[in-house]
Coordinates of C-alpha atoms in Angstrom, one line a residue:
D261 CA 39.2 33.6 24.2
E262 CA 42.7 32.6 25.2
R263 CA 44.2 35.5 23.0
L264 CA 42.9 38.2 25.3
A265 CA 45.2 37.1 27.9
T266 CA 48.3 37.3 25.6
H267 CA 48.5 40.7 24.5
D268 CA 49.4 43.9 26.5
V269 CA 46.4 46.0 24.8
V270 CA 42.9 44.9 24.5
T271 CA 40.1 46.9 22.9
F272 CA 36.5 46.6 23.0
C273 CA 35.2 48.9 20.2
A274 CA 31.5 49.1 19.1
P275 CA 28.5 51.4 19.0
A276 CA 26.1 51.6 21.9
G277 CA 24.3 48.4 23.0
Y278 CA 27.2 45.8 22.4
G279 CA 28.1 45.1 25.8
K280 CA 31.5 46.7 25.9
S281 CA 31.4 47.7 29.5
T282 CA 29.9 44.3 30.6
L283 CA 32.5 42.2 28.5
A284 CA 35.1 44.3 30.0
I285 CA 34.0 43.6 33.4
Q286 CA 33.9 39.9 33.2
W287 CA 37.4 39.9 31.3
A288 CA 38.7 41.9 34.2
S289 CA 37.3 39.6 36.8
R290 CA 39.1 36.9 35.5
S291 CA 42.4 38.5 36.0
A292 CA 44.7 37.2 38.7
R293 CA 46.1 41.0 39.1
P294 CA 44.9 43.6 40.9
V295 CA 42.4 45.5 38.4
A296 CA 42.3 49.5 38.4
W297 CA 39.1 50.4 36.8
V298 CA 38.7 53.9 35.3
T299 CA 35.4 55.2 33.9
L300 CA 36.1 58.4 32.1
D301 CA 34.4 61.7 31.5
E302 CA 34.9 64.7 29.5
S303 CA 36.9 66.3 32.2
D304 CA 39.5 63.8 31.6
N305 CA 40.5 65.5 28.4
D306 CA 42.5 67.7 30.7
P307 CA 45.7 65.8 31.2
V308 CA 46.0 66.8 34.8
V309 CA 42.5 65.4 35.5
L310 CA 43.3 62.3 33.4
V311 CA 46.7 61.7 35.4
N312 CA 45.1 62.0 38.6
T313 CA 42.1 59.9 37.7
V314 CA 44.1 57.0 36.6
S315 CA 46.4 57.4 39.9
A316 CA 43.5 57.4 42.0
A317 CA 42.5 54.1 40.4
L318 CA 46.0 52.7 40.8
A319 CA 46.2 53.8 44.3
H320 CA 42.7 52.1 45.0
A321 CA 43.7 48.7 43.3
V322 CA 47.3 48.6 44.6
A323 CA 48.5 48.8 47.9
G324 CA 51.5 51.1 48.4
F325 CA 50.9 53.1 45.3
V326 CA 51.4 56.6 46.0
P327 CA 49.9 59.1 43.7
M328 CA 51.9 62.3 42.6
A329 CA 51.3 64.9 45.1
Q330 CA 51.1 67.8 42.8
V331 CA 50.5 67.9 39.4
V332 CA 50.4 71.0 37.1
G333 CA 49.3 71.0 33.3
D334 CA 51.5 74.2 32.5
E335 CA 53.8 73.7 29.7
P336 CA 56.8 72.8 29.4
T337 CA 56.5 71.6 33.1
F338 CA 53.9 69.0 32.2
T339 CA 56.0 67.4 29.3
R340 CA 59.3 67.9 31.2
D341 CA 58.4 66.9 34.8
V342 CA 54.8 65.6 35.2
L343 CA 54.7 62.9 32.5
P344 CA 58.1 61.5 33.6
S345 CA 57.3 61.5 37.2
F346 CA 53.8 59.7 36.4
A347 CA 55.8 57.2 34.5
C348 CA 58.1 56.4 37.3
A349 CA 55.4 56.1 39.7
V350 CA 53.8 53.6 37.5
S351 CA 56.9 51.8 36.7
D352 CA 57.6 51.5 40.3
L353 CA 54.6 49.2 40.9
D354 CA 56.0 45.8 42.3
S355 CA 53.9 43.5 40.3
P356 CA 51.8 43.5 37.1
V357 CA 48.2 45.0 37.1
T358 CA 45.2 45.0 35.0
V359 CA 43.7 48.6 33.9
V360 CA 40.5 49.1 32.1
L361 CA 39.8 52.6 30.8
D362 CA 35.8 52.5 29.9
D363 CA 34.2 55.2 27.8
V364 CA 37.5 56.0 26.1
H365 CA 35.6 57.6 23.1
I366 CA 34.9 60.6 25.3
L367 CA 38.6 61.6 25.0
D368 CA 39.3 63.8 22.0
S369 CA 42.4 65.5 23.1
S370 CA 46.2 64.7 22.2
A371 CA 47.4 65.7 25.4
A372 CA 45.0 62.6 26.8
T373 CA 46.7 60.6 24.0
R374 CA 50.1 61.3 25.6
V375 CA 49.1 60.4 29.0
I376 CA 47.4 57.2 27.9
K377 CA 50.8 56.4 25.9
T378 CA 53.0 57.0 29.0
L379 CA 50.6 54.4 31.2
V380 CA 50.7 51.7 28.7
D381 CA 54.5 52.0 28.1
A382 CA 55.2 52.4 31.7
L383 CA 53.3 49.3 33.4
P384 CA 55.4 46.5 34.5
I385 CA 55.9 43.6 32.0
G386 CA 52.9 41.2 32.3
S387 CA 50.3 44.0 32.8
Q388 CA 47.2 44.4 30.6
V389 CA 45.3 47.6 29.5
A390 CA 41.7 47.2 28.2
F391 CA 40.2 50.2 26.2
A392 CA 36.2 50.0 26.1
G393 CA 34.4 52.8 23.9
R394 CA 32.4 53.5 20.6
S395 CA 35.7 54.8 18.9
M396 CA 39.4 54.6 19.8
G397 CA 40.4 57.8 18.5
V398 CA 42.8 58.9 21.4
V399 CA 44.3 55.5 21.6
P400 CA 47.8 55.2 19.8
L401 CA 46.7 51.7 18.1
P402 CA 48.7 52.0 14.8
L403 CA 51.8 52.1 17.1
W404 CA 50.9 49.2 19.3
R405 CA 49.7 47.2 16.3
G406 CA 52.9 47.4 14.8
Q407 CA 54.6 46.1 17.7
G408 CA 52.1 43.0 18.1
R409 CA 50.9 44.1 21.2
T410 CA 47.1 44.4 20.8
W411 CA 44.1 42.3 20.6
E412 CA 41.0 44.0 18.9
L413 CA 37.2 43.3 19.4
H414 CA 34.7 45.1 17.3
A415 CA 30.9 45.0 16.7
D416 CA 31.1 41.9 14.5
D417 CA 32.9 40.0 17.5
L418 CA 30.3 41.2 19.9
T419 CA 27.2 40.5 17.9
F420 CA 25.0 37.6 19.0
S421 CA 24.7 34.5 16.7
S422 CA 21.3 32.9 16.1
S423 CA 21.8 30.3 19.0
E424 CA 23.2 32.9 21.2
T425 CA 20.2 35.0 20.7
A426 CA 17.8 32.1 21.1
A427 CA 19.5 31.3 24.4
A428 CA 19.3 34.8 25.7
V429 CA 15.5 35.1 24.7
A430 CA 14.8 31.8 26.2
G431 CA 16.5 33.1 29.4
F432 CA 13.7 35.9 29.6
G433 CA 11.1 33.0 29.3
H434 CA 10.3 33.4 25.7
K435 CA 11.6 30.3 23.9
D436 CA 9.3 30.5 21.1
I437 CA 10.5 33.6 19.4
G438 CA 14.2 33.3 19.4
Q439 CA 14.4 33.2 15.4
E440 CA 12.0 36.2 15.2
V441 CA 14.3 38.2 17.5
H442 CA 17.3 37.5 15.8
E443 CA 16.0 38.5 12.5
A444 CA 14.5 41.6 13.8
S445 CA 17.7 42.5 16.0
A446 CA 20.5 41.0 13.7
G447 CA 22.2 39.9 17.0
W448 CA 22.6 43.4 18.3
P449 CA 22.6 42.6 22.3
V450 CA 20.7 45.7 23.3
A451 CA 18.0 44.9 20.9
V452 CA 17.9 41.4 21.7
F453 CA 17.2 42.4 25.2
L454 CA 14.6 45.0 24.4
L455 CA 12.7 42.3 22.0
S456 CA 12.9 39.7 24.6
Q457 CA 10.7 41.8 26.5
A458 CA 8.0 41.6 23.9
S459 CA 4.9 40.0 25.1
S460 CA 4.3 38.1 21.7
V461 CA 5.6 37.8 18.3
Q462 CA 3.0 40.2 16.6
S463 CA 4.4 42.9 19.3
L464 CA 7.8 42.7 17.6
T465 CA 6.9 45.3 15.2
N466 CA 6.1 47.8 18.0
V467 CA 9.0 47.1 19.9
G468 CA 11.2 47.7 16.8
E469 CA 9.6 51.1 16.3
F470 CA 10.6 51.8 20.1
I471 CA 14.1 50.9 19.4
E472 CA 14.3 53.2 16.3
A473 CA 12.7 56.1 18.4
E474 CA 14.4 55.8 22.0
V475 CA 17.7 54.1 20.8
L476 CA 18.7 54.7 17.4
A477 CA 17.3 58.2 16.8
P478 CA 19.2 59.8 19.7
M479 CA 22.6 58.4 18.6
A480 CA 24.8 60.5 16.2

């Protein structure tokens, strides 16, 4: 979609199994800019860790980017010194970059929000940032929406149509069960994959039970 190339901030927000990370990889791979990929974990709720994580990704993607030598989380030092220094380091990049933050739903601290906002606002003009996750709680989207900077994709946008389901199932060698799979999965990509592994139409019920027990039940 050409619209994905015209906004500073892109989000892929949907429950598990909708292919958010896969889509983010495909989107980033088409970028002509250097790509800094960050897969987040719970430790990144610590703003010091998050600054270091993002800086390491930028250093890996962009030759000449120098991460901050020392990052401390004590206040007021973090707010007065660390965040401005981080912003300066990012804004000093010679050219635009693409940054992807995957699994952003893991973050739940206001401190992480401040680091994310600092990053996005400091990036050179022409850069893009993508956020992929099951929720966008720490991402300051209302602000950026109001500025017209965002393009957001949700579960409905990532759901397979009946023709896409049929094509996916056919790709796994089951051309004759595309419609049944679509009806059973409602186009949920992970369910399409699991159902496409069924040996026959008659076994779809059992696969559906498998999805219920192994995929849906463990989810919040």
